[in-house]
Short mmCIF file of C-alpha atoms in Angstrom, two decimals:
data_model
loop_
_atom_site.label_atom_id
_atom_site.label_comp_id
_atom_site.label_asym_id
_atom_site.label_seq_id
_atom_site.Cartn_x
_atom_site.Cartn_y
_atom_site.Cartn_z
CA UNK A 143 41.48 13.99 -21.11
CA UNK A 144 37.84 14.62 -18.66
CA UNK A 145 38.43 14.45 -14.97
CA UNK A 146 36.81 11.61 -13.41
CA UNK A 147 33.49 12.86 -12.17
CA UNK A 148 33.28 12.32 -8.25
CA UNK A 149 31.11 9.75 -7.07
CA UNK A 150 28.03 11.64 -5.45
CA UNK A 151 27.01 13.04 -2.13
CA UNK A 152 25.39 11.13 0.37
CA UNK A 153 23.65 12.47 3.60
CA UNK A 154 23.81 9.39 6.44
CA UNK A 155 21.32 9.37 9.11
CA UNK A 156 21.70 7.43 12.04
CA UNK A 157 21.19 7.77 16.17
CA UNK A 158 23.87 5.79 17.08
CA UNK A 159 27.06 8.19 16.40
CA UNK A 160 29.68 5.70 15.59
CA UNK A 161 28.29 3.50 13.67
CA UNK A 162 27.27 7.14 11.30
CA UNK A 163 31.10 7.76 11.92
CA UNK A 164 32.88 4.52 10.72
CA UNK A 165 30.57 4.08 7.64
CA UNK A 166 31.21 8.20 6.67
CA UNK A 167 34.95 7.39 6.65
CA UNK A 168 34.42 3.91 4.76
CA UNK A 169 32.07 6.11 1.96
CA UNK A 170 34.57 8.68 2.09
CA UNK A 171 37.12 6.81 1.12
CA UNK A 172 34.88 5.66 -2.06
CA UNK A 173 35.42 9.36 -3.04
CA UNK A 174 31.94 10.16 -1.86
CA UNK A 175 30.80 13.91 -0.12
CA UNK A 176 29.66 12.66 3.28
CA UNK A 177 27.77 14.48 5.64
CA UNK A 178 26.21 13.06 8.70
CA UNK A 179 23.57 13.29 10.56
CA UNK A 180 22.39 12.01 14.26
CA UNK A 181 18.29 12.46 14.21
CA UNK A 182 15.94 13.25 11.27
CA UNK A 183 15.87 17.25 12.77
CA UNK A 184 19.43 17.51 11.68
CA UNK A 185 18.64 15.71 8.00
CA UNK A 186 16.23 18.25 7.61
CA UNK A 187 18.17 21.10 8.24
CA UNK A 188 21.25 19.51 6.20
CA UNK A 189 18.70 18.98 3.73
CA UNK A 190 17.74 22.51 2.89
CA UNK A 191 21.04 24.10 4.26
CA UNK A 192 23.80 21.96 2.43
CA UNK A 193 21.93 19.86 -0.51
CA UNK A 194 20.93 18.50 -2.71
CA UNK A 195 22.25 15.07 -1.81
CA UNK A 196 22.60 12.59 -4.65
CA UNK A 197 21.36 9.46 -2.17
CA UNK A 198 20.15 9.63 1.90
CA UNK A 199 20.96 6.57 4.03
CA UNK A 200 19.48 6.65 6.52
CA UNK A 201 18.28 4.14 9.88
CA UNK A 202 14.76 2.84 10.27
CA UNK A 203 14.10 3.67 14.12
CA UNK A 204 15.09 6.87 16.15
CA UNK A 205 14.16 8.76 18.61
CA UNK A 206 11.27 11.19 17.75
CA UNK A 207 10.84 11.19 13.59
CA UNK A 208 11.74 7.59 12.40
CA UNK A 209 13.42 6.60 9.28
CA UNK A 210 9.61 6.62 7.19
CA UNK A 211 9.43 10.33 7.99
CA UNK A 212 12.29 11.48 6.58
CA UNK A 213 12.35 9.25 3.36
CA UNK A 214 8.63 10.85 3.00
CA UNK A 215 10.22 14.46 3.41
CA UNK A 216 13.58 13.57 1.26
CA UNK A 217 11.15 12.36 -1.80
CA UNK A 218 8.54 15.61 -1.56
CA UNK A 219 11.16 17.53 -2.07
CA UNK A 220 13.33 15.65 -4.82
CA UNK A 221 11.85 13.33 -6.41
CA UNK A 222 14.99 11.81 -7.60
CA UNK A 223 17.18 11.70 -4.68
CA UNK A 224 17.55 7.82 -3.67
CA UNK A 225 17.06 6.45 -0.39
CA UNK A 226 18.26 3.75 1.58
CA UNK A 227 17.13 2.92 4.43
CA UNK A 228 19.14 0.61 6.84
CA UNK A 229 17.81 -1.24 10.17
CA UNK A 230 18.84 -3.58 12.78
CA UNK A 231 14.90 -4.04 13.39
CA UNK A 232 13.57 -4.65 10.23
CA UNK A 233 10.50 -6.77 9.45
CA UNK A 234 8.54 -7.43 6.35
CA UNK A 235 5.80 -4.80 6.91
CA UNK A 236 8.36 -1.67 7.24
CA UNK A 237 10.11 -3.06 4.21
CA UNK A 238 6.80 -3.03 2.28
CA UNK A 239 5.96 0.21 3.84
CA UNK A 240 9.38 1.75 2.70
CA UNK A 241 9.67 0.41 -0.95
CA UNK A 242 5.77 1.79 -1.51
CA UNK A 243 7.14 5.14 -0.15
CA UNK A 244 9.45 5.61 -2.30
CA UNK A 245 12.35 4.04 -1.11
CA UNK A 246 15.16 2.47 -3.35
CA UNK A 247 16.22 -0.42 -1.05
CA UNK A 248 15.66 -1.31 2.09
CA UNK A 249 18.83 -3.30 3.72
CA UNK A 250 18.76 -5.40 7.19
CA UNK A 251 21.88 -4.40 9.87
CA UNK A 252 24.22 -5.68 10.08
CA UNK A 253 25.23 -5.09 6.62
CA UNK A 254 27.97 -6.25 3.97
CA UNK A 255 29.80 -3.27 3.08
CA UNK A 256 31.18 -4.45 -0.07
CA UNK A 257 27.69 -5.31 -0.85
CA UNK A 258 26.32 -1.77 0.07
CA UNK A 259 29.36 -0.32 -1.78
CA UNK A 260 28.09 -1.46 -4.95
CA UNK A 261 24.76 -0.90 -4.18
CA UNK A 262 25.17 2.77 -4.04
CA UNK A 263 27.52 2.70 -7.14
CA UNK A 264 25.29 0.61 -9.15
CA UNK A 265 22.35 2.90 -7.98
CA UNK A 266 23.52 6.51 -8.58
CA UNK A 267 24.82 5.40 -12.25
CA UNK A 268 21.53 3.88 -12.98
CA UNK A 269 19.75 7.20 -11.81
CA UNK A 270 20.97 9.33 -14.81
CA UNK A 271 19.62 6.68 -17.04
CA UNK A 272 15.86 6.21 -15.15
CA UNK A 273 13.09 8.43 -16.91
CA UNK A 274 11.54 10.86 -14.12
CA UNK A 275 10.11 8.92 -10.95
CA UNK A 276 6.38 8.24 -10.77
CA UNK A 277 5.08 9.90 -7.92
CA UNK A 278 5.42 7.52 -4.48
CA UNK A 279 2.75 5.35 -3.26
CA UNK A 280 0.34 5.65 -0.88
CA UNK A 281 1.86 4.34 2.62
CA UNK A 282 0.21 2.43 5.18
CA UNK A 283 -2.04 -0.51 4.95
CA UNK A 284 -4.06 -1.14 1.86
CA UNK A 285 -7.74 -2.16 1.63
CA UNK A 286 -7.50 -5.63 3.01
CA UNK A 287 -3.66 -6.10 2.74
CA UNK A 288 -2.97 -9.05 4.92
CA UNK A 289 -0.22 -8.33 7.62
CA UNK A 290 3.28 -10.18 6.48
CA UNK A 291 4.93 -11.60 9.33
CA UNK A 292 8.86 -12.35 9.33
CA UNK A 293 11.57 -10.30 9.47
CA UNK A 294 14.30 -12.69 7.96
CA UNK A 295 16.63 -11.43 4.68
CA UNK A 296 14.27 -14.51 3.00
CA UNK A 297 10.79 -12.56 3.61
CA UNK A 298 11.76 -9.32 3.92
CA UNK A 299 13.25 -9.73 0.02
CA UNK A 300 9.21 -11.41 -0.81
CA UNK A 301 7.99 -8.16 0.86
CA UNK A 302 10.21 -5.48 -1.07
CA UNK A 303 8.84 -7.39 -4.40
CA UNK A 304 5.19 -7.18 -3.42
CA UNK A 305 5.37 -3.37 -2.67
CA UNK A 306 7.34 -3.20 -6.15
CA UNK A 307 4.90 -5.45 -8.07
CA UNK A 308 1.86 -4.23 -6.35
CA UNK A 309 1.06 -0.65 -7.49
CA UNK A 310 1.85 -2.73 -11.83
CA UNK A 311 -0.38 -4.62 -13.62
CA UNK A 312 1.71 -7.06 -14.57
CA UNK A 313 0.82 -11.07 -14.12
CA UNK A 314 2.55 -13.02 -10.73
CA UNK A 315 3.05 -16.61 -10.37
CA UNK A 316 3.83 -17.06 -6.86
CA UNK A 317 5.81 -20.44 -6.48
CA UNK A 318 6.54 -22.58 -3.08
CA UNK A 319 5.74 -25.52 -1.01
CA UNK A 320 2.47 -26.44 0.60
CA UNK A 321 1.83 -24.33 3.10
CA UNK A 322 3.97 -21.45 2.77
CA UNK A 323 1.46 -18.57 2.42
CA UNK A 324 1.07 -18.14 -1.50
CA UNK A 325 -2.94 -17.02 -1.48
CA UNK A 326 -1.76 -14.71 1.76
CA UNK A 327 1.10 -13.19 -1.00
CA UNK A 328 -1.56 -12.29 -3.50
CA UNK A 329 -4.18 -10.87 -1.44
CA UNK A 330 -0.95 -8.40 -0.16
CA UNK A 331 -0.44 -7.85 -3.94
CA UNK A 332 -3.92 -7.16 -4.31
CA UNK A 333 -4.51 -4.95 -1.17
CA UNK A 334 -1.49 -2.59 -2.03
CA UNK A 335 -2.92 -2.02 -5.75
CA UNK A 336 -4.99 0.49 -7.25
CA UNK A 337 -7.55 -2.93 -7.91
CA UNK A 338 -8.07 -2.78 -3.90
CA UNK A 339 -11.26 -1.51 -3.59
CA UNK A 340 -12.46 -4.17 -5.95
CA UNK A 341 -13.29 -7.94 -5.57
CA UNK A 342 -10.05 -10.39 -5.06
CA UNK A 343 -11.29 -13.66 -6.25
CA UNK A 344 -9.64 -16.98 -5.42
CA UNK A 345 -10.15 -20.37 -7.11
CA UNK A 346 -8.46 -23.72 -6.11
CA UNK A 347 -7.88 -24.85 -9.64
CA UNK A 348 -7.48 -28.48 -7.76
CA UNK A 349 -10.33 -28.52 -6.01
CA UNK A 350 -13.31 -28.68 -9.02
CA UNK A 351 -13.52 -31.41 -11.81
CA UNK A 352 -12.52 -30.05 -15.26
CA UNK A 353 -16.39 -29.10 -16.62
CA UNK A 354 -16.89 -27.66 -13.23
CA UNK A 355 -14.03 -25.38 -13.77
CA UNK A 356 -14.46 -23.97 -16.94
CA UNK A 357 -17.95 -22.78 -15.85
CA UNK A 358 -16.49 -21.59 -12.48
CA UNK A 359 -14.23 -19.02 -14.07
CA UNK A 360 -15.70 -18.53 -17.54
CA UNK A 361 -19.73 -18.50 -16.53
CA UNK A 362 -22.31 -19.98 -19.11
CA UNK A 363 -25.82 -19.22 -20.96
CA UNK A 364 -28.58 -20.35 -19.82
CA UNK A 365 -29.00 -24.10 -21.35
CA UNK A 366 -25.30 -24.52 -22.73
CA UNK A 367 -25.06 -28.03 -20.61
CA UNK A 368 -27.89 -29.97 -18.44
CA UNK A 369 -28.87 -28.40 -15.25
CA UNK A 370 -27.89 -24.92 -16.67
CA UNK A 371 -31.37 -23.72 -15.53
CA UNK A 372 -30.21 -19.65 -15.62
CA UNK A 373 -26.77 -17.93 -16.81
CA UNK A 374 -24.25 -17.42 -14.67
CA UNK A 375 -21.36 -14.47 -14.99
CA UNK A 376 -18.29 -16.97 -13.63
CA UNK A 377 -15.97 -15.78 -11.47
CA UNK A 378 -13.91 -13.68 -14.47
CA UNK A 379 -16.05 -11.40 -14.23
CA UNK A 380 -16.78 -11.23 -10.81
CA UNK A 381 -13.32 -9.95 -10.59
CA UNK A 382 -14.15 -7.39 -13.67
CA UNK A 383 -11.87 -4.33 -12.34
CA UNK A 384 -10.10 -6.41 -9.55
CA UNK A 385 -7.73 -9.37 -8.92
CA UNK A 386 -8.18 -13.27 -10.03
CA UNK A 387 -5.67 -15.17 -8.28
CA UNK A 388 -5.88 -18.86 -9.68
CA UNK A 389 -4.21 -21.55 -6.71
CA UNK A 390 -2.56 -24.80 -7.73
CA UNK A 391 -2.51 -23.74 -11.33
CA UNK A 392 -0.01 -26.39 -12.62
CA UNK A 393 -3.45 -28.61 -12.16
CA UNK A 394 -5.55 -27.09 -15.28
CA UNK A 395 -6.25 -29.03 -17.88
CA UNK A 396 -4.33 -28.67 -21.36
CA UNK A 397 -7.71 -27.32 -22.86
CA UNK A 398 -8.51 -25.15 -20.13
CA UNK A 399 -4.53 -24.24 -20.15
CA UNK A 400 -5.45 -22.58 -24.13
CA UNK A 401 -8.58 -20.65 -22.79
CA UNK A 402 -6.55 -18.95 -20.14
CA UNK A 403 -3.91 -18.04 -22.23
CA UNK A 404 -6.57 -16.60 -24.21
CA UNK A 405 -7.55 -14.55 -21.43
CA UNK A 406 -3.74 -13.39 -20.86
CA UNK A 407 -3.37 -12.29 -24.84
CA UNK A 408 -6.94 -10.83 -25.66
CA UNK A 409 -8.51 -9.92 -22.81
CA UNK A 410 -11.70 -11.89 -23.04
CA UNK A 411 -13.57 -14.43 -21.74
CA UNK A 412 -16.16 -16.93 -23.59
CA UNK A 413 -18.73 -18.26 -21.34
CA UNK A 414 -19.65 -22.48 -22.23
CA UNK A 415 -21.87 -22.34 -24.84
CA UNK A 416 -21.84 -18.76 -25.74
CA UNK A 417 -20.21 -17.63 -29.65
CA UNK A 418 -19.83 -14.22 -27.83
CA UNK A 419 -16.63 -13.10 -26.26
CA UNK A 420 -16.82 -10.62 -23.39
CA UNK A 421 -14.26 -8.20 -22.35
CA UNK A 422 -12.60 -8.30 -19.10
CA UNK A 423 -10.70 -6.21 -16.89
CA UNK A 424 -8.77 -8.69 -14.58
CA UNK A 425 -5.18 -9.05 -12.93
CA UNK A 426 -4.29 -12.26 -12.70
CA UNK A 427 -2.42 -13.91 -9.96
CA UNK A 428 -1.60 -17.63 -10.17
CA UNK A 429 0.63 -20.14 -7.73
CA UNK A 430 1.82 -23.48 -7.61
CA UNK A 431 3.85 -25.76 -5.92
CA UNK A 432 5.10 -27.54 -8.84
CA UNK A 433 7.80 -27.32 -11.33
CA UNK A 434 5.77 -25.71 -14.02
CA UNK A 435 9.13 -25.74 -16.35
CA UNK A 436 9.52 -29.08 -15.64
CA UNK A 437 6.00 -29.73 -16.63
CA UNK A 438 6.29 -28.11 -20.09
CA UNK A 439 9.48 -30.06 -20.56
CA UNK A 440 6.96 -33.38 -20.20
CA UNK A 441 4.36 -31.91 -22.45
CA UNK A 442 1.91 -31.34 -19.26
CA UNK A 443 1.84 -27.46 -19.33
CA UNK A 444 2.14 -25.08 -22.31
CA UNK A 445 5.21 -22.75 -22.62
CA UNK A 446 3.73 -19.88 -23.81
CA UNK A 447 0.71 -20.38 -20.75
CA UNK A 448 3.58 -20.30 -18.03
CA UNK A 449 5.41 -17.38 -20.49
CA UNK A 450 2.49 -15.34 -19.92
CA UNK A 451 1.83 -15.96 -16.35
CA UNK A 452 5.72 -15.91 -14.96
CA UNK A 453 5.47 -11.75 -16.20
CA UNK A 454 7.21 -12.18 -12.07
CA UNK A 455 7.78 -14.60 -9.92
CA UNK A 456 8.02 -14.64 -6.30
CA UNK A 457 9.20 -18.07 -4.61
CA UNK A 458 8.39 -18.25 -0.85
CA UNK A 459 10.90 -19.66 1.02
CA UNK A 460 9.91 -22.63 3.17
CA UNK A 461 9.70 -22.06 6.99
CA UNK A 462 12.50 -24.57 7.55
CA UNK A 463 14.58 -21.74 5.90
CA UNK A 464 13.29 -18.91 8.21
CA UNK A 465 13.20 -20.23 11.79
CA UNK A 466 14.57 -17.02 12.82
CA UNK A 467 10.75 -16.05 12.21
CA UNK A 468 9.13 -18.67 14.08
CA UNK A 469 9.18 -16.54 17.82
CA UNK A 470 7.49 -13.67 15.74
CA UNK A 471 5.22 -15.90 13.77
CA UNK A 472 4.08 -18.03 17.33
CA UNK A 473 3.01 -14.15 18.77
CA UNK A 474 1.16 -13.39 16.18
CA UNK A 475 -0.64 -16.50 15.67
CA UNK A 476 -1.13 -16.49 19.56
CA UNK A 477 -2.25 -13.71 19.54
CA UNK A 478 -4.85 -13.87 16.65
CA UNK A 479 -6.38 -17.39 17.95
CA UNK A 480 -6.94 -16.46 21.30
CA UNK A 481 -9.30 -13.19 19.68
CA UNK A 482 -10.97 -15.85 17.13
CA UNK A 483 -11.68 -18.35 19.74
CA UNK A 484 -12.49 -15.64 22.64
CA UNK A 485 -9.59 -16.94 24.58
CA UNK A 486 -7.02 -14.52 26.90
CA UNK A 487 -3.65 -14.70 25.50
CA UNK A 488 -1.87 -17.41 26.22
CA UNK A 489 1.71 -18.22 26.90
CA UNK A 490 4.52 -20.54 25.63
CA UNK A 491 6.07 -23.09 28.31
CA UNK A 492 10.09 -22.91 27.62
CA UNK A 493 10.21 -26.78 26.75
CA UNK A 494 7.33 -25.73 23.85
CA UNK A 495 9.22 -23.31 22.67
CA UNK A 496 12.05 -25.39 22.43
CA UNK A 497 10.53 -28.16 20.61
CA UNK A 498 8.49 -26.08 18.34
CA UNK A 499 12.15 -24.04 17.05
CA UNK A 500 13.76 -27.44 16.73
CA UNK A 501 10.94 -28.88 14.49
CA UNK A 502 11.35 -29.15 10.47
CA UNK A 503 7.71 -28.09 9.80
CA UNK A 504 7.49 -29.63 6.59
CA UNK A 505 3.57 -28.51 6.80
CA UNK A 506 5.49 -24.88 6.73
CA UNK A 507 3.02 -21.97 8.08
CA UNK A 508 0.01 -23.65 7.85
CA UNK A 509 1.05 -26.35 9.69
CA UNK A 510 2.28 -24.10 12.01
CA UNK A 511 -1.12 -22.27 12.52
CA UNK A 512 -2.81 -25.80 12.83
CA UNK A 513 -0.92 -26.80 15.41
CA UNK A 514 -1.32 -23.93 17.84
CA UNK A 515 -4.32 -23.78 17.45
CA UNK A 516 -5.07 -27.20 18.39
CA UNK A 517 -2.44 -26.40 21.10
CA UNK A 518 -4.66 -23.44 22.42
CA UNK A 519 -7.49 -25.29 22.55
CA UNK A 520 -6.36 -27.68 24.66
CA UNK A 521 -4.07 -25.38 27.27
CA UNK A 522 -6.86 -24.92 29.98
CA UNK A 523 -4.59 -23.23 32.08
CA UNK A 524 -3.18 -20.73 29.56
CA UNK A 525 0.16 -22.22 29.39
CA UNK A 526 0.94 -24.10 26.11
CA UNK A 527 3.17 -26.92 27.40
CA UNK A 528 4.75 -30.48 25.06
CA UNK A 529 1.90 -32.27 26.17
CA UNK A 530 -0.89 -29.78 23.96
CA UNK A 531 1.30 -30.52 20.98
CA UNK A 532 1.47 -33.00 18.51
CA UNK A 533 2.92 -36.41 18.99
CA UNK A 534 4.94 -36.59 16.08
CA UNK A 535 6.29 -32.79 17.09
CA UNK A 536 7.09 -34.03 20.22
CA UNK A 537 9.53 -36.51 19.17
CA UNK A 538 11.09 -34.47 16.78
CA UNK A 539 9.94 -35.96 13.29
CA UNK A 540 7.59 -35.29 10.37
CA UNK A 541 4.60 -36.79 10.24
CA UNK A 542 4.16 -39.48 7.66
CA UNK A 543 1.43 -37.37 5.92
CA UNK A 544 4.06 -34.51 5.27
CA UNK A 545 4.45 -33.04 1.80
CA UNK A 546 6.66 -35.05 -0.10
CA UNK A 547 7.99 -31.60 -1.43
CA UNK A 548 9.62 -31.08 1.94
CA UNK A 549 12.73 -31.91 2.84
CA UNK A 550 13.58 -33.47 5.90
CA UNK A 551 15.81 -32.40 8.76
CA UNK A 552 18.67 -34.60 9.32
CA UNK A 553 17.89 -37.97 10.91
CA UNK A 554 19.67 -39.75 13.75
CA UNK A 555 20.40 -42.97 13.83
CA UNK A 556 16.67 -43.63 15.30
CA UNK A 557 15.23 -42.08 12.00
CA UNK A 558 14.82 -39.06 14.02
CA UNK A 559 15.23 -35.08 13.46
CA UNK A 560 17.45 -33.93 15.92
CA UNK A 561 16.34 -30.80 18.63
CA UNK A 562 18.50 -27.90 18.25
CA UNK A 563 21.56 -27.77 20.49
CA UNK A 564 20.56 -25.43 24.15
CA UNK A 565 22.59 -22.54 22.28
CA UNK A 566 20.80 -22.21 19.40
CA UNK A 567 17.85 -22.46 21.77
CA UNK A 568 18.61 -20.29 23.74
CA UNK A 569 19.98 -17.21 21.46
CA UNK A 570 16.40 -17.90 19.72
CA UNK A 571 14.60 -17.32 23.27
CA UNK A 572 16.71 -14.28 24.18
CA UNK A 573 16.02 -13.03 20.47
CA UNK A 574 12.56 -13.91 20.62
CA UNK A 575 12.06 -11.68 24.00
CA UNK A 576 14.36 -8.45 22.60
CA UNK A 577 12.17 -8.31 19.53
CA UNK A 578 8.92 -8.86 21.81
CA UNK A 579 9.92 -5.53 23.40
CA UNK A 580 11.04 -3.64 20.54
CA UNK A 581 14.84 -3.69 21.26
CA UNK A 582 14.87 -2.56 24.53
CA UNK A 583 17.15 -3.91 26.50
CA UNK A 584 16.41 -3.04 30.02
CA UNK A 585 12.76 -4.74 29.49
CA UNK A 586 14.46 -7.89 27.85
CA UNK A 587 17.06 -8.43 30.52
CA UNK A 588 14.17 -7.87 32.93
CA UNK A 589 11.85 -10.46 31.50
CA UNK A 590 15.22 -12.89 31.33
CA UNK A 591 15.90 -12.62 34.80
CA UNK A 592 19.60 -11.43 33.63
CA UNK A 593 21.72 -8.09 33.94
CA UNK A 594 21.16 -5.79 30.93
CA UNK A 595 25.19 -5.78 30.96
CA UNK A 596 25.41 -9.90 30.70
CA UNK A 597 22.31 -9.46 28.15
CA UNK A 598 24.65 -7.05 25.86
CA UNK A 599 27.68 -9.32 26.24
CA UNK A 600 25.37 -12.40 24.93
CA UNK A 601 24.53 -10.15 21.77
CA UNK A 602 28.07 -9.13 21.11
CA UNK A 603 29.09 -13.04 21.34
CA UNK A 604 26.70 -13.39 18.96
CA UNK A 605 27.71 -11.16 16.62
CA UNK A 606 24.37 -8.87 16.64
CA UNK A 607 24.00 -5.66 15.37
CA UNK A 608 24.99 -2.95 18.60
CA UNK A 609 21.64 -0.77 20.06
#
């Protein structure tokens, strides 16, 4: 009879002593080798004076190296160990930036420890099985990679399967309301891709009649229809060596539907009125906000079409279901209007605030974007107060013109959505100012007007991850 092979060894890196402490005992407990570490100096020199280490867990931010650094150093030097890095701060942009560099998973604070149990079990098993690892990624922003904004467990999982799909060539259909971001999503696939230095084309499949279409993407000879004065490439080939991403796809037409697929199987393109087919080189991104399986179950889209385009999906959540990144998404936008419309920042009255966290947005993120921009526009003063927004915003209910896709917040008995109760309000405020200032407390509690000591209390009572 073997003897049961120990689990692994794991090296834990993390500033904040106890927290290292408590989750070495739970690990240890799993059987695991545990050593510990307080700063990524002390990794380092655990790395080369008591490894190799079967899997490194280590936080995102500490003082001096951060968590990037050392997962950088950990794969140089063995290729094979896995790394997981944990955070109470994370966003979508250091989760992208960690998967890319190598990193196995990267999991928000506070944690499920059952969850992370089997994580590392289900990881380290897998290992033995995994061919050698390709080498990492280049880090840092790609050419033209858009800037992902969120840092909720719903984004932050969209962003760790960009940075995985990216550096493939494998087909996305991006899926999700009106709204939500999908073209931003593939231009982040594109930008993080080897294709980035070549053209990312975008078509509205919607927007152009059928005819129009076809000679959009596939081109034409010169006299293959009237008015077809010259030959033209079509937009295919435009993206020869680069990224097609085709919007509202579930639109196309059943015999434009078999000329894509044809593009998917073989390859190649045939311009309108051309017997020649002509190679391309293309990645092909598509989205939708419709059912597409539903569709093919009414005969309106062809299996083997979605088949081929659904290589992976990636459904983006609707903003309704991410309000936790509405302060950060407000900054940004803020921040980014006020430079396109050669404005000084501007600043959010508390009442705004409040009414634009206890809003549905069925519109989602563009909706969002519309309305502070109208919002900025019209704050003279540089104070964004309820009277620069919306009507319909201001008393708490969709507009009429919403996407029927959405669904609405619950109504009162006056057919309206409900504001948030002052708690919720106000743990999103004091949230919204701690992540403003990067976790620190002592500028939060400032900004406030509150004790840092009544400031840590409120985070306890809500159950936040300790700093």
């Amino acid at each position: 009879m073997t003897a049961t092979a120990a689990p692994g060894r794991l090296l834990l890196v993390d500033d904040d002593e106890e927290a290292c402490r408590l989750l070495g005992e739970v690990l240890a407990r799993e059987g695991y080798g545990v050593v510990r570490a307080l700063s990524v100096e002390e990794a380092l020199a655990a790395l080369g004076g008591q490894g190799p280490f079967d899997a490194v867990l280590t936080d995102l931010r500490m003082p001096g190296s951060s968590g990037l650094d050392l997962l950088r150093a950990v794969r140089s030097r063995d290729p094979r160990a896995l790394v997981f890095v944990l955070t109470a701060f994370g966003d979508a942009t250091a989760a992208g930036e960690a998967i890319r560099a190598g990193a196995y998973d990267f999991i928000s604070k506070p944690y499920d420890l059952p969850t992370l149990r089997r994580a590392i079990a289900q990881a380290l098993e897998r290992r033995h099985l995994a061919p050698p690892p390709a080498p990492p990624a280049a880090t840092g922003p790609g050419a033209g990679a858009p800037v992902i904004v969120g840092h909720s467990p719903a984004i932050i999982e969209v962003m760790k399967t960009v940075a995985r799909v990216a550096p493939s060539q494998a087909t996305v259909l991006i899926t999700g309301e009106t709204g939500t971001g999908k073209e931003l999503i593939a231009r982040a696939i594109h930008g993080f891709s080897d294709r980035a230095p070549n053209h990312f084309v975008a078509v509205n499949c919607s927007a152009l009649a059928e005819g129009v279409l076809e000679s959009e993407l596939f081109g034409h000879v010169k006299g293959a229809f009237t008015g077809a004065a010259g030959a033209r490439p079509g937009l295919f080939r435009e993206a020869d060596r680069g990224t097609i991403f085709l919007d509202e796809v579930g639109d196309v037409s059943a015999a434009l539907q078999a000329r894509l697929l044809r593009v998917l199987q073989e390859r190649e393109i045939q311009p309108v009125g051309s017997d020649l087919p002509v190679r391309v080189d293309v990645r092909v991104l598509a989205a939708t906000h419709q059912d597409l399986e539903a569709l093919v179950e009414r005969g309106r889209f062809r299996g083997d079409l979605l088949y081929r385009l659904k290589v992976v999906t990636v459904e983006l959540p609707p903003l309704r279901d991410r309000l936790q990144d509405l302060p950060l998404l407000v900054h940004h936008f803020l921040r980014q209007l006020a430079a396109s419309h050669s404005r000084e920042p501007v600043a959010l009255d508390p009442e705004a605030e409040a009414l634009l966290l206890g809003y549905s947005w069925p519109g989602n993120v563009r909706e969002l974007q519309n309305v502070l921009e109208r919002a900025l526009v019209l704050a003279a003063q540089g104070v964004i107060g309820p009277e620069h927004l919306p009507e319909d915003l201001r008393e708490g209910h969709a507009p009429a013109s919403a996407s029927p896709t959405a669904t609405p917040a619950p109504a009162t008995p006056h057919g309206q959505s409900p504001l948030r109760p002052l708690a919720e309000v106000e743990k999103a405020h004091v949230l919204w100012v701690l992540q403003a200032m990067n976790g620190n407390r002592e500028k939060a509690a400032r900004i406030l007007g509150i004790s840092r000591r009544t400031l840590v209390r409120m985070l306890q009572r809500w159950g936040e991850p300790p700093g």
